[in-house]
Amino acid sequence: MSATPQKNRASRRVLAAAAGLVTVGALVAAMPAGAHDRGHGHGGGHGHGHKPRTVDVQLLSFNDLHGNLEPPAGSAGNVSETQPDGTVKAIPAGGVEYLATSLRTARKGNPYSVTAAGGDMVGASPLLSGLFHDEPTIEALNGLDLDVTAVGNHEFDEGATELARLQNGGCHPVEGCYEKGKKFKGADFPYLAANVTKEKTGKPLLKPYTVWKKNGVKIGFIGVTLEGTPDIVTANGVKGLKFHDEVETINKYARELDRKGVKSIVALIHEGGAPASTSYNYDCDSPGAGDGISGPIVDIAKGITPKVDALVTGHTHQAYVCTVPDPSGKPRMVTSASSFGKLYTDTTLTYDRRTKDIVRTSVKSANHVVTRDQPKAPDMTRLIDRWNKLAAPIANKPQGWISADINGRGSTAPEKPLGNVIADAQLEGLAPADKGGAEVAFMNPGGIRADLVHKASGSEGDGVVTYGEAFTVQPFTNMMNVVDLTGAQLVTALQQQVSGPNEASPKILQVSKGLTYTLDLTKSGADRVVADSIKLNGEAIDPARTYRVAMNEFLAGGGDGFPALGEGTNKLVGASDLDLFNAYLAAHSSAAAPLVPPATDRITVVQ
């Protein structure tokens, strides 16, 4: 998801302080899975000592883990499942202890099994991983036997040098090694970044592709991130890099693999879409009106050469198993497994040893829930315990109290209760004249990475918000900016929520108390923000007047498709978003008087 990345997090981090219901694509093979392996396949396997002509390769995939080693809390840790009677059930899912068990169980009886990921394995991570620059997550992925992943936009949060360290190993340049006598080894799987080149040399930043081989079976994997990565990562994160068109890049390397005799190809793409239903077991190939999938991945899939046999995608945190026609009109599987390790996709690729290609009509795929009622993988429990001990002195410190869940990430509404708390915290911290004189604050929704959950995550007690929980909500440690913007620029910024690059998928800013307006979703484009309804403290916005506006440095740089916010002048740099959030919790809550979830009455939505 697009979210506030951070710049130079290291230099300012405060260290002193299961299978579910099966969704099958339209292409179901006429024979049972694995039948080819038993010698009943086409043209082979009838005599002793002959290899069957076809072999079933199991492709296990997931995406957008974001360093969620422990099960994600609250609504962010649920997946939706549609029941036979049409009702929808929420199933708690995720956590690497369970993901490891799910993957290991799925691999049993599958001699040809490869595990791939669609990017954003790290970045915007909870404290347990984020505090240690995501070394714990890379270590966990090594233990999960991940074979390959594409880079996502969040792999660039701390810049290309840090991404190279995650791949190659070595201790952090500022904070050093975290465990005595232990050097960070790096990822034992390749990170692929086919469409990311160095500006100076034009050469790829990392490997564009890799070839998985077993007993003569060869499958090529090409990995790309979304071309729009620079729009959703701070300038420092993508400095010196160029991001290229996903389709052109994949087609170029598919031709190269084909020339090298690799005919079976899977694309790992950190870009995605939105299915018509949020239930993971929705049949994406339903023929009904309004069914199926929409979003950027549809056009990308339609443009990728038929040489590519399947697409593993991500970025939108949605769950889908769909077929989208390739340029020759043949259906091709496109999958995504939600986020935070809550699902994995199991795809069967039938490999023809004679043609060295995948038999596309036999490709089958399904998403499965990583349920929490299965045994935990002991090696992952040990890993979590080890890092938790290192994090505990900082993570367990109480910051405030809440009376009930305050939903952020888990809220699908344009205005989120936790978004209001964060925007109010930023306004309050930056309103004093010597702190910037802010009159209004804006928070981007993608930067809210979790809910504040009332139930205790450890031994702190229900209702207590720990530093670790606050960090999980605001993990980027972005510095706050206060800038001058005219009323006209403010109105334009609010219209950019639903127009331009954000028209197809609106990004509704969370606003501080005092700012009100109407969002009319029956209209289109910029008109959806009713201009004459925008008021600050009951007064209409004056286009000619200058306002002092607080926001994080990512938004202040025009990030997330808000160029108007990047036009601010007279900038003052304040404290970090996390520091302001924690200060607000401390000032507005106590054990006797916890913070109550705020009303969501700032944006009036007309549907």
Coordinates of C-alpha atoms in Angstrom, one line a residue:
M1 CA 0.0 0.0 0.0
S2 CA 1.1 3.5 -0.5
A3 CA 2.2 4.8 2.8
T4 CA 4.4 7.3 4.5
P5 CA 7.9 6.1 4.2
Q6 CA 10.6 7.5 6.3
K7 CA 13.8 9.2 5.6
N8 CA 16.9 8.2 7.5
R9 CA 15.0 6.4 10.1
A10 CA 18.2 5.1 11.6
S11 CA 19.6 8.5 12.5
R12 CA 16.6 9.4 14.6
R13 CA 15.1 6.2 16.0
V14 CA 14.7 6.6 19.7
L15 CA 16.5 3.7 21.3
A16 CA 16.8 5.3 24.7
A17 CA 13.2 5.6 25.3
A18 CA -5.2 -24.4 6.9
A19 CA -6.7 -24.2 4.2
G20 CA -9.9 -22.3 3.8
L21 CA -12.6 -22.5 1.2
V22 CA -11.0 -23.0 -2.1
T23 CA -11.3 -20.4 -4.9
V24 CA -10.5 -22.0 -8.2
G25 CA -9.8 -20.1 -11.3
A26 CA -11.8 -20.5 -14.5
L27 CA -9.2 -23.0 -15.8
V28 CA -9.7 -26.3 -14.0
A29 CA -7.7 -29.2 -15.5
A30 CA -9.7 -32.1 -16.8
M31 CA -7.7 -34.5 -14.7
P32 CA -6.9 -34.5 -10.9
A33 CA -4.0 -32.6 -9.6
G34 CA -0.9 -34.7 -9.6
A35 CA -2.3 -37.2 -12.0
H36 CA 0.5 -36.4 -14.5
D37 CA 3.1 -37.4 -11.8
R38 CA 1.6 -40.8 -11.4
G39 CA 2.4 -41.7 -15.0
H40 CA -1.1 -41.2 -16.4
G41 CA -0.1 -38.1 -18.2
H42 CA 0.2 -37.3 -21.8
G43 CA 2.7 -39.4 -23.7
G44 CA 4.9 -40.7 -21.0
G45 CA 5.3 -42.8 -17.9
H46 CA 3.9 -46.1 -19.1
G47 CA 7.1 -48.0 -19.0
H48 CA 9.6 -48.5 -16.1
G49 CA 12.4 -46.0 -15.9
H50 CA 10.6 -43.4 -18.1
K51 CA 10.1 -39.9 -16.7
P52 CA 6.5 -38.8 -17.2
R53 CA 6.2 -36.1 -19.8
T54 CA 4.6 -33.7 -17.4
V55 CA 5.3 -32.8 -13.8
D56 CA 3.3 -30.7 -11.4
V57 CA 5.2 -27.9 -9.8
Q58 CA 3.7 -26.3 -6.6
L59 CA 4.1 -22.5 -6.5
L60 CA 3.4 -21.2 -3.0
S61 CA 3.3 -17.4 -2.8
F62 CA 2.4 -14.5 -0.5
N63 CA 3.0 -10.7 -0.4
D64 CA 3.0 -7.6 1.7
L65 CA 4.3 -9.2 4.9
H66 CA 5.5 -5.8 6.2
G67 CA 7.6 -7.4 9.0
N68 CA 4.5 -8.8 10.8
L69 CA 6.3 -11.6 12.6
E70 CA 3.7 -11.7 15.4
P71 CA 0.0 -12.2 14.6
P72 CA -1.4 -8.7 13.6
A73 CA -3.7 -7.4 16.3
G74 CA -7.4 -6.3 16.0
S75 CA -9.3 -6.1 12.7
A76 CA -6.0 -5.9 10.8
G77 CA -5.4 -9.6 11.8
N78 CA -8.7 -10.9 10.3
V79 CA -9.6 -12.3 6.8
S80 CA -13.2 -12.3 5.5
E81 CA -14.7 -15.6 4.4
T82 CA -18.1 -15.9 2.7
Q83 CA -20.1 -18.8 4.1
P84 CA -22.4 -21.0 2.1
D85 CA -25.4 -19.1 3.3
G86 CA -24.0 -15.8 2.1
T87 CA -23.0 -14.4 5.5
V88 CA -19.4 -13.2 6.0
K89 CA -17.2 -14.5 8.8
A90 CA -14.0 -12.9 10.2
I91 CA -11.2 -15.4 10.8
P92 CA -8.1 -14.4 12.8
A93 CA -5.0 -15.2 10.7
G94 CA -1.3 -14.5 10.3
G95 CA 1.9 -14.6 12.3
V96 CA 5.1 -16.3 11.0
E97 CA 4.8 -19.1 13.5
Y98 CA 1.6 -20.1 11.7
L99 CA 2.8 -19.1 8.2
A100 CA 5.8 -21.4 8.6
T101 CA 3.6 -24.3 9.6
S102 CA 1.1 -23.6 6.8
L103 CA 3.9 -23.6 4.1
R104 CA 5.7 -26.6 5.5
T105 CA 2.4 -28.6 5.6
A106 CA 1.5 -27.5 2.1
R107 CA 4.9 -28.7 0.7
K108 CA 4.4 -32.2 2.0
G109 CA 4.0 -34.7 -0.8
N110 CA 5.1 -32.1 -3.4
P111 CA 8.6 -32.9 -4.5
Y112 CA 8.6 -29.9 -6.9
S113 CA 7.7 -26.9 -4.7
V114 CA 8.9 -23.3 -5.0
T115 CA 8.0 -20.4 -2.7
A116 CA 7.9 -16.8 -4.1
A117 CA 6.8 -13.4 -2.8
G118 CA 5.3 -10.3 -4.3
G119 CA 7.3 -7.6 -2.4
D120 CA 6.9 -5.4 0.7
M121 CA 8.3 -8.1 2.9
V122 CA 9.8 -5.3 5.0
G123 CA 9.1 -1.7 5.8
A124 CA 6.3 -0.1 7.8
S125 CA 7.0 -2.9 10.2
P126 CA 5.9 -3.3 13.8
L127 CA 8.5 -2.5 16.4
L128 CA 9.7 -6.1 16.8
S129 CA 11.2 -5.9 13.3
G130 CA 11.3 -2.1 12.6
L131 CA 13.4 -1.3 15.6
F132 CA 16.2 -3.6 14.2
H133 CA 15.9 -2.4 10.6
D134 CA 14.0 -5.5 9.6
E135 CA 16.8 -7.9 10.2
P136 CA 14.4 -10.2 12.2
T137 CA 12.1 -10.4 9.2
I138 CA 14.8 -11.3 6.7
E139 CA 16.0 -14.0 9.2
A140 CA 12.4 -15.3 9.4
L141 CA 12.0 -15.4 5.6
N142 CA 15.3 -17.4 5.4
G143 CA 13.7 -19.9 7.9
L144 CA 10.5 -20.0 5.8
D145 CA 12.6 -21.2 2.8
L146 CA 11.5 -18.4 0.6
D147 CA 13.1 -18.9 -2.8
V148 CA 12.6 -15.5 -4.4
T149 CA 10.8 -12.2 -4.0
A150 CA 10.2 -9.0 -6.0
V151 CA 11.0 -5.7 -4.4
G152 CA 8.1 -3.6 -3.3
N153 CA 8.0 0.2 -2.7
H154 CA 8.7 -0.3 1.0
E155 CA 12.0 -2.1 0.3
F156 CA 13.1 1.4 -0.7
D157 CA 12.0 3.2 2.5
E158 CA 15.6 3.5 3.8
G159 CA 17.3 3.8 0.4
A160 CA 19.2 1.6 -2.0
T161 CA 22.2 1.1 0.3
E162 CA 20.1 -0.3 3.1
L163 CA 18.2 -2.6 0.6
A164 CA 21.6 -3.9 -0.6
R165 CA 22.5 -4.6 3.1
L166 CA 19.3 -6.6 3.5
Q167 CA 20.3 -8.7 0.5
N168 CA 24.0 -9.1 1.2
G169 CA 24.3 -8.9 5.0
G170 CA 26.5 -6.9 7.3
C171 CA 25.7 -4.9 10.4
H172 CA 23.9 -1.6 10.3
P173 CA 26.2 1.4 9.4
V174 CA 25.0 3.5 12.3
E175 CA 23.6 1.1 14.9
G176 CA 26.1 -1.8 14.3
C177 CA 25.3 -5.4 15.2
Y178 CA 22.4 -6.0 17.5
E179 CA 23.6 -9.3 19.0
K180 CA 27.0 -9.8 20.5
G181 CA 29.2 -12.0 18.3
K182 CA 26.5 -12.2 15.6
K183 CA 26.8 -10.6 12.2
F184 CA 23.6 -10.2 10.1
K185 CA 23.9 -12.6 7.2
G186 CA 21.4 -11.0 4.8
A187 CA 18.7 -12.7 2.7
D188 CA 19.5 -16.2 1.3
F189 CA 17.0 -15.6 -1.4
P190 CA 17.3 -13.2 -4.3
Y191 CA 15.5 -9.8 -4.3
L192 CA 14.5 -9.1 -7.9
A193 CA 14.2 -5.5 -9.2
A194 CA 14.1 -5.8 -13.0
N195 CA 12.6 -2.3 -13.5
V196 CA 14.9 -0.4 -11.2
T197 CA 18.1 0.9 -12.6
K198 CA 20.9 3.2 -11.4
E199 CA 20.6 6.7 -12.9
K200 CA 24.3 7.0 -13.4
T201 CA 25.1 3.7 -15.1
G202 CA 21.6 2.6 -16.4
K203 CA 22.4 -0.9 -14.9
P204 CA 19.9 -2.9 -12.8
L205 CA 20.1 -2.2 -9.1
L206 CA 19.6 -5.9 -8.3
K207 CA 19.1 -9.1 -10.3
P208 CA 16.2 -8.7 -12.8
Y209 CA 15.4 -12.5 -12.8
T210 CA 16.4 -15.8 -11.4
V211 CA 15.9 -19.4 -12.6
W212 CA 14.6 -22.1 -10.2
K213 CA 15.9 -25.6 -11.2
K214 CA 15.1 -29.1 -10.1
N215 CA 15.8 -32.4 -11.9
G216 CA 15.7 -30.7 -15.3
V217 CA 12.7 -28.6 -14.5
K218 CA 13.4 -24.9 -15.0
I219 CA 11.1 -21.9 -14.1
G220 CA 12.2 -18.3 -14.5
F221 CA 11.0 -15.6 -12.1
I222 CA 11.1 -11.9 -13.1
G223 CA 10.5 -9.4 -10.3
V224 CA 9.3 -5.8 -10.6
T225 CA 7.9 -3.1 -8.3
L226 CA 5.3 -0.5 -9.4
E227 CA 6.6 2.1 -11.8
G228 CA 5.0 4.8 -9.5
T229 CA 7.3 3.9 -6.5
P230 CA 8.9 7.4 -6.5
D231 CA 5.4 8.9 -5.8
I232 CA 4.9 6.9 -2.6
V233 CA 8.5 6.8 -1.2
T234 CA 10.4 9.8 0.2
A235 CA 12.9 11.4 -2.2
N236 CA 15.9 10.1 -0.2
G237 CA 14.6 6.5 -0.5
V238 CA 14.7 6.5 -4.3
K239 CA 17.7 8.9 -4.8
G240 CA 19.8 8.0 -7.8
L241 CA 17.3 5.4 -9.1
K242 CA 15.1 5.2 -12.1
F243 CA 11.8 3.1 -12.2
H244 CA 10.6 1.8 -15.5
D245 CA 7.4 0.5 -17.1
E246 CA 6.3 -2.8 -15.6
V247 CA 5.0 -4.4 -18.9
E248 CA 8.0 -3.3 -21.1
T249 CA 10.5 -4.6 -18.5
I250 CA 8.8 -8.0 -18.0
N251 CA 8.5 -8.5 -21.7
K252 CA 12.1 -7.6 -22.3
Y253 CA 13.4 -10.1 -19.7
A254 CA 10.8 -12.8 -20.8
R255 CA 12.4 -12.6 -24.3
E256 CA 15.9 -13.0 -22.7
L257 CA 14.8 -16.0 -20.7
D258 CA 13.1 -17.5 -23.7
R259 CA 16.4 -17.1 -25.7
K260 CA 18.2 -18.9 -22.9
G261 CA 15.8 -21.9 -23.2
V262 CA 13.7 -21.0 -20.1
K263 CA 10.2 -21.3 -21.4
S264 CA 8.3 -21.4 -18.1
I265 CA 8.1 -17.9 -16.6
V266 CA 6.4 -16.4 -13.6
A267 CA 6.2 -12.6 -13.1
L268 CA 6.3 -11.3 -9.5
I269 CA 4.8 -7.8 -9.6
H270 CA 4.4 -5.4 -6.7
E271 CA 1.2 -3.8 -8.1
G272 CA -2.3 -5.1 -7.8
G273 CA -6.0 -4.6 -8.1
A274 CA -9.3 -4.8 -6.2
P275 CA -11.7 -7.7 -6.5
A276 CA -15.5 -7.1 -6.3
S277 CA -15.6 -8.8 -2.9
T278 CA -13.1 -8.5 0.0
S279 CA -13.7 -12.2 0.9
Y280 CA -10.7 -14.3 0.2
N281 CA -12.8 -17.1 -1.2
Y282 CA -14.7 -14.9 -3.7
D283 CA -14.8 -16.5 -7.2
C284 CA -13.0 -13.7 -9.1
D285 CA -14.1 -15.3 -12.4
S286 CA -17.8 -15.0 -11.6
P287 CA -19.5 -13.7 -14.8
G288 CA -22.0 -11.4 -13.0
A289 CA -22.2 -7.6 -13.6
G290 CA -19.7 -5.8 -11.5
D291 CA -17.8 -9.0 -10.7
G292 CA -14.2 -9.7 -11.2
I293 CA -11.2 -7.4 -10.6
S294 CA -10.3 -3.8 -11.3
G295 CA -7.3 -1.6 -10.8
P296 CA -3.8 -1.2 -12.4
I297 CA -3.0 -4.9 -12.5
V298 CA -5.7 -5.6 -15.1
D299 CA -4.1 -3.4 -17.8
I300 CA -0.6 -4.7 -16.8
A301 CA -1.7 -8.3 -17.1
K302 CA -3.3 -7.7 -20.5
G303 CA 0.0 -6.2 -21.8
I304 CA 2.4 -8.9 -20.6
T305 CA 3.7 -11.3 -23.2
P306 CA 2.0 -14.7 -23.4
K307 CA 5.5 -16.2 -22.7
V308 CA 4.7 -15.4 -19.0
D309 CA 2.6 -18.2 -17.5
A310 CA 1.3 -16.8 -14.2
L311 CA 1.4 -13.5 -12.3
V312 CA 2.0 -13.2 -8.5
T313 CA 1.0 -9.7 -7.4
G314 CA 0.6 -7.5 -4.3
H315 CA 0.6 -3.9 -3.1
T316 CA -3.2 -3.5 -2.7
H317 CA -3.4 -5.9 0.3
Q318 CA -6.3 -7.7 -1.4
A319 CA -7.0 -11.4 -1.8
Y320 CA -7.8 -12.7 -5.3
V321 CA -7.3 -15.6 -7.6
C322 CA -8.4 -14.4 -11.0
T323 CA -7.8 -15.1 -14.7
V324 CA -7.1 -12.1 -16.9
P325 CA -6.6 -12.7 -20.7
D326 CA -3.1 -12.3 -22.1
P327 CA -2.5 -10.3 -25.3
S328 CA -3.4 -13.4 -27.3
G329 CA -6.7 -13.7 -25.5
K330 CA -5.9 -16.8 -23.5
P331 CA -6.8 -16.7 -19.8
R332 CA -3.8 -16.4 -17.4
M333 CA -3.8 -16.7 -13.6
V334 CA -3.3 -13.6 -11.5
T335 CA -3.1 -14.0 -7.7
S336 CA -2.6 -12.0 -4.5
A337 CA -2.6 -13.2 -0.9
S338 CA -3.9 -10.3 1.2
S339 CA -1.2 -9.0 3.5
F340 CA 0.7 -9.5 6.8
G341 CA 1.0 -13.3 6.2
K342 CA -2.7 -14.0 6.7
L343 CA -3.0 -16.0 3.5
Y344 CA -0.8 -18.0 1.1
T345 CA -1.6 -18.9 -2.5
D346 CA -1.1 -22.5 -3.7
T347 CA -0.8 -22.7 -7.5
T348 CA -0.2 -25.8 -9.5
L349 CA 1.9 -25.3 -12.6
T350 CA 2.0 -28.3 -14.9
Y351 CA 5.4 -28.4 -16.6
D352 CA 5.8 -30.2 -19.9
R353 CA 9.3 -31.7 -20.1
R354 CA 9.3 -31.8 -23.9
T355 CA 8.3 -28.2 -24.6
K356 CA 9.9 -27.0 -21.2
D357 CA 6.7 -24.8 -20.9
I358 CA 3.7 -24.7 -18.5
V359 CA 0.5 -26.3 -19.8
R360 CA -1.6 -23.2 -19.2
T361 CA -5.0 -24.9 -19.4
S362 CA -3.9 -26.9 -16.3
V363 CA -3.0 -24.0 -14.1
K364 CA -5.0 -24.2 -10.9
S365 CA -4.8 -21.8 -7.9
A366 CA -6.4 -21.2 -4.5
N367 CA -5.8 -18.9 -1.5
H368 CA -5.6 -20.6 1.9
V369 CA -6.0 -19.0 5.4
V370 CA -3.0 -19.0 7.7
T371 CA -5.2 -20.0 10.7
R372 CA -4.1 -19.6 14.3
D373 CA -5.5 -23.0 15.4
Q374 CA -2.6 -25.0 14.0
P375 CA 0.7 -25.7 15.8
K376 CA 3.3 -22.9 15.9
A377 CA 6.6 -23.5 14.3
P378 CA 9.1 -23.8 17.2
D379 CA 12.0 -22.2 15.3
M380 CA 9.8 -19.1 14.6
T381 CA 8.7 -18.9 18.2
R382 CA 12.4 -19.0 19.3
L383 CA 13.2 -16.2 16.8
I384 CA 10.4 -14.0 18.0
D385 CA 11.3 -14.6 21.7
R386 CA 15.0 -13.7 21.0
W387 CA 14.2 -10.4 19.3
N388 CA 11.4 -9.6 21.8
K389 CA 14.0 -9.8 24.7
L390 CA 16.1 -7.2 22.9
A391 CA 13.1 -4.9 22.1
A392 CA 11.4 -5.3 25.5
P393 CA 13.0 -2.3 27.4
I394 CA 11.6 0.1 24.7
A395 CA 8.6 -1.8 23.5
N396 CA 6.8 -2.4 26.8
K397 CA 6.9 1.2 28.1
P398 CA 3.3 2.5 28.6
Q399 CA 2.4 5.6 26.6
G400 CA -1.3 6.0 27.4
W401 CA -4.7 4.4 27.9
I402 CA -7.7 3.8 25.7
S403 CA -11.3 2.8 26.6
A404 CA -12.0 0.7 23.5
D405 CA -10.4 -0.2 20.1
I406 CA -9.6 2.9 18.0
N407 CA -9.6 1.7 14.4
G408 CA -7.2 2.9 11.8
R409 CA -5.9 0.3 9.4
G410 CA -8.9 -1.8 10.0
S411 CA -11.4 0.9 9.2
T412 CA -12.7 1.0 5.6
A413 CA -14.5 4.4 6.2
P414 CA -13.1 7.6 4.5
E415 CA -12.7 9.1 8.0
K416 CA -11.1 6.8 10.5
P417 CA -11.2 7.3 14.3
L418 CA -7.5 6.7 14.7
G419 CA -6.8 9.1 11.8
N420 CA -8.6 11.8 13.8
V421 CA -6.5 11.1 16.8
I422 CA -3.3 11.3 14.8
A423 CA -4.3 14.5 13.0
D424 CA -5.3 16.1 16.4
A425 CA -2.0 15.0 17.9
Q426 CA -0.1 16.7 15.1
L427 CA -2.2 19.9 15.3
E428 CA -1.9 20.1 19.1
G429 CA 1.9 19.5 19.1
L430 CA 2.6 22.1 16.3
A431 CA 0.0 24.8 17.1
P432 CA 2.1 26.8 19.6
A433 CA 3.7 29.8 17.8
D434 CA 7.3 28.6 18.5
K435 CA 6.4 25.1 17.2
G436 CA 5.1 26.3 13.8
G437 CA 1.7 27.9 14.6
A438 CA -0.3 25.2 12.8
E439 CA -4.0 25.8 12.3
V440 CA -4.9 22.5 10.6
A441 CA -3.2 19.1 10.2
F442 CA -3.4 16.4 7.5
M443 CA -2.5 12.8 7.8
N444 CA -2.3 10.4 4.8
P445 CA -4.4 7.2 5.3
G446 CA -1.7 4.8 4.1
G447 CA 0.6 5.9 6.9
I448 CA -1.7 4.5 9.5
R449 CA -0.3 1.0 9.7
A450 CA -2.5 -0.6 12.5
D451 CA -5.4 -0.2 14.9
L452 CA -5.0 0.8 18.6
V453 CA -6.3 -2.4 20.2
H454 CA -7.9 -2.4 23.8
K455 CA -7.0 -6.0 24.5
A456 CA -3.5 -6.4 26.0
S457 CA -0.8 -7.7 23.6
G458 CA 1.4 -8.8 26.5
S459 CA 1.5 -8.3 30.2
E460 CA 0.8 -4.6 30.2
G461 CA -3.0 -5.0 30.9
D462 CA -6.1 -4.2 28.8
G463 CA -6.4 -0.6 27.6
V464 CA -2.7 0.2 28.0
V465 CA -1.0 1.6 24.8
T466 CA 2.7 0.6 24.9
Y467 CA 5.5 2.2 22.9
G468 CA 5.6 -0.9 20.7
E469 CA 1.9 -0.5 19.9
A470 CA 2.2 3.2 19.1
F471 CA 5.3 2.5 16.9
T472 CA 3.3 -0.2 15.0
V473 CA 0.6 2.5 14.2
Q474 CA 3.2 5.1 13.2
P475 CA 6.4 3.2 12.2
F476 CA 8.0 5.6 9.8
T477 CA 9.3 8.2 12.3
N478 CA 8.6 10.9 9.8
M479 CA 9.6 14.4 10.8
M480 CA 6.6 16.8 10.9
N481 CA 6.6 20.0 8.7
V482 CA 4.5 23.2 9.1
V483 CA 4.1 25.2 5.9
D484 CA 2.2 28.2 4.5
L485 CA -0.5 27.2 2.0
T486 CA -3.2 29.5 0.6
G487 CA -6.8 28.7 1.0
A488 CA -6.9 28.0 -2.8
Q489 CA -4.1 25.5 -2.4
L490 CA -5.9 23.8 0.5
V491 CA -9.0 23.4 -1.6
T492 CA -7.0 22.0 -4.5
A493 CA -5.2 19.5 -2.1
L494 CA -8.6 18.2 -0.8
Q495 CA -9.8 17.8 -4.4
Q496 CA -6.6 15.9 -5.3
Q497 CA -7.8 13.2 -2.9
V498 CA -10.4 12.1 -5.5
S499 CA -8.9 13.3 -8.8
G500 CA -5.7 13.0 -10.9
P501 CA -3.7 9.9 -9.9
N502 CA -6.1 9.3 -6.9
E503 CA -9.3 9.4 -9.0
A504 CA -9.6 5.6 -9.5
S505 CA -8.6 4.8 -5.9
P506 CA -9.2 7.8 -3.7
K507 CA -6.8 8.6 -0.8
I508 CA -8.9 10.5 1.8
L509 CA -6.7 12.6 4.1
Q510 CA -7.4 12.4 7.8
V511 CA -8.0 15.9 9.1
S512 CA -7.7 17.6 12.5
K513 CA -10.6 18.9 14.5
G514 CA -12.1 22.1 13.2
L515 CA -11.9 21.2 9.5
T516 CA -15.2 20.0 8.0
Y517 CA -16.4 19.4 4.4
T518 CA -18.8 17.2 2.3
L519 CA -17.5 14.3 0.2
D520 CA -20.2 13.6 -2.5
L521 CA -19.4 10.2 -3.9
T522 CA -22.3 10.4 -6.4
K523 CA -20.2 12.9 -8.4
S524 CA -16.9 12.3 -10.3
G525 CA -13.4 13.6 -10.0
A526 CA -12.6 16.8 -8.1
D527 CA -16.3 17.6 -7.9
R528 CA -16.6 14.9 -5.3
V529 CA -15.2 17.4 -2.8
V530 CA -17.9 20.0 -2.4
A531 CA -15.7 23.2 -2.5
D532 CA -18.1 25.6 -0.8
S533 CA -18.7 23.1 2.1
I534 CA -15.0 23.3 3.2
K535 CA -14.8 25.2 6.6
L536 CA -12.2 25.7 9.3
N537 CA -13.7 26.3 12.7
G538 CA -17.0 27.1 11.1
E539 CA -15.7 29.7 8.7
A540 CA -15.5 29.2 4.9
I541 CA -11.9 28.8 3.6
D542 CA -10.7 32.1 2.1
P543 CA -8.8 31.3 -1.2
A544 CA -6.6 34.3 -0.7
R545 CA -5.7 33.9 2.9
T546 CA -2.5 32.0 4.1
Y547 CA -3.0 29.1 6.5
R548 CA -0.3 27.3 8.5
V549 CA -0.7 23.6 7.7
A550 CA 1.0 20.6 9.6
M551 CA 1.8 17.3 7.8
N552 CA 4.5 14.7 7.7
E553 CA 7.5 15.3 5.5
F554 CA 6.2 12.7 3.0
L555 CA 3.0 14.7 2.3
A556 CA 4.9 18.0 2.5
G557 CA 7.0 16.7 -0.4
G558 CA 3.8 16.2 -2.5
G559 CA 3.7 12.4 -1.9
D560 CA 0.7 10.1 -2.5
G561 CA -0.5 12.2 -5.4
F562 CA -0.8 15.6 -3.5
P563 CA 1.3 18.1 -5.5
A564 CA -0.6 21.0 -4.0
L565 CA 0.7 20.1 -0.5
G566 CA 4.2 20.1 -2.0
E567 CA 3.8 23.8 -2.8
G568 CA 4.1 25.0 0.8
T569 CA 6.5 27.8 1.8
N570 CA 8.0 29.1 5.0
K571 CA 8.7 25.5 6.2
L572 CA 9.4 24.7 9.9
V573 CA 10.5 21.2 10.8
G574 CA 9.1 19.9 14.0
A575 CA 9.2 16.7 16.1
S576 CA 8.5 13.3 14.6
D577 CA 5.0 12.0 14.0
L578 CA 5.6 9.2 16.6
D579 CA 6.8 11.7 19.3
L580 CA 3.7 13.9 18.8
F581 CA 1.4 10.8 18.8
N582 CA 2.9 9.6 22.1
A583 CA 2.8 13.0 23.7
Y584 CA -0.9 13.3 22.8
L585 CA -1.6 9.9 24.4
A586 CA 0.2 10.9 27.5
A587 CA -1.6 14.3 27.8
H588 CA -5.1 13.0 27.0
S589 CA -5.4 9.7 28.9
S590 CA -4.8 8.1 32.3
A591 CA -5.7 4.8 33.8
A592 CA -8.7 6.5 35.4
A593 CA -9.7 8.5 32.4
P594 CA -8.7 6.6 29.2
L595 CA -8.9 8.1 25.7
V596 CA -12.3 7.4 24.2
P597 CA -12.5 6.7 20.4
P598 CA -13.4 10.1 18.8
A599 CA -16.5 10.7 16.7
T600 CA -16.1 10.6 13.0
D601 CA -18.1 13.7 12.0
R602 CA -15.6 15.9 10.2
I603 CA -16.2 14.6 6.7
T604 CA -19.9 14.3 5.6
V605 CA -20.1 11.5 3.1
V606 CA -22.9 11.4 0.5
Q607 CA -23.1 8.0 -1.2

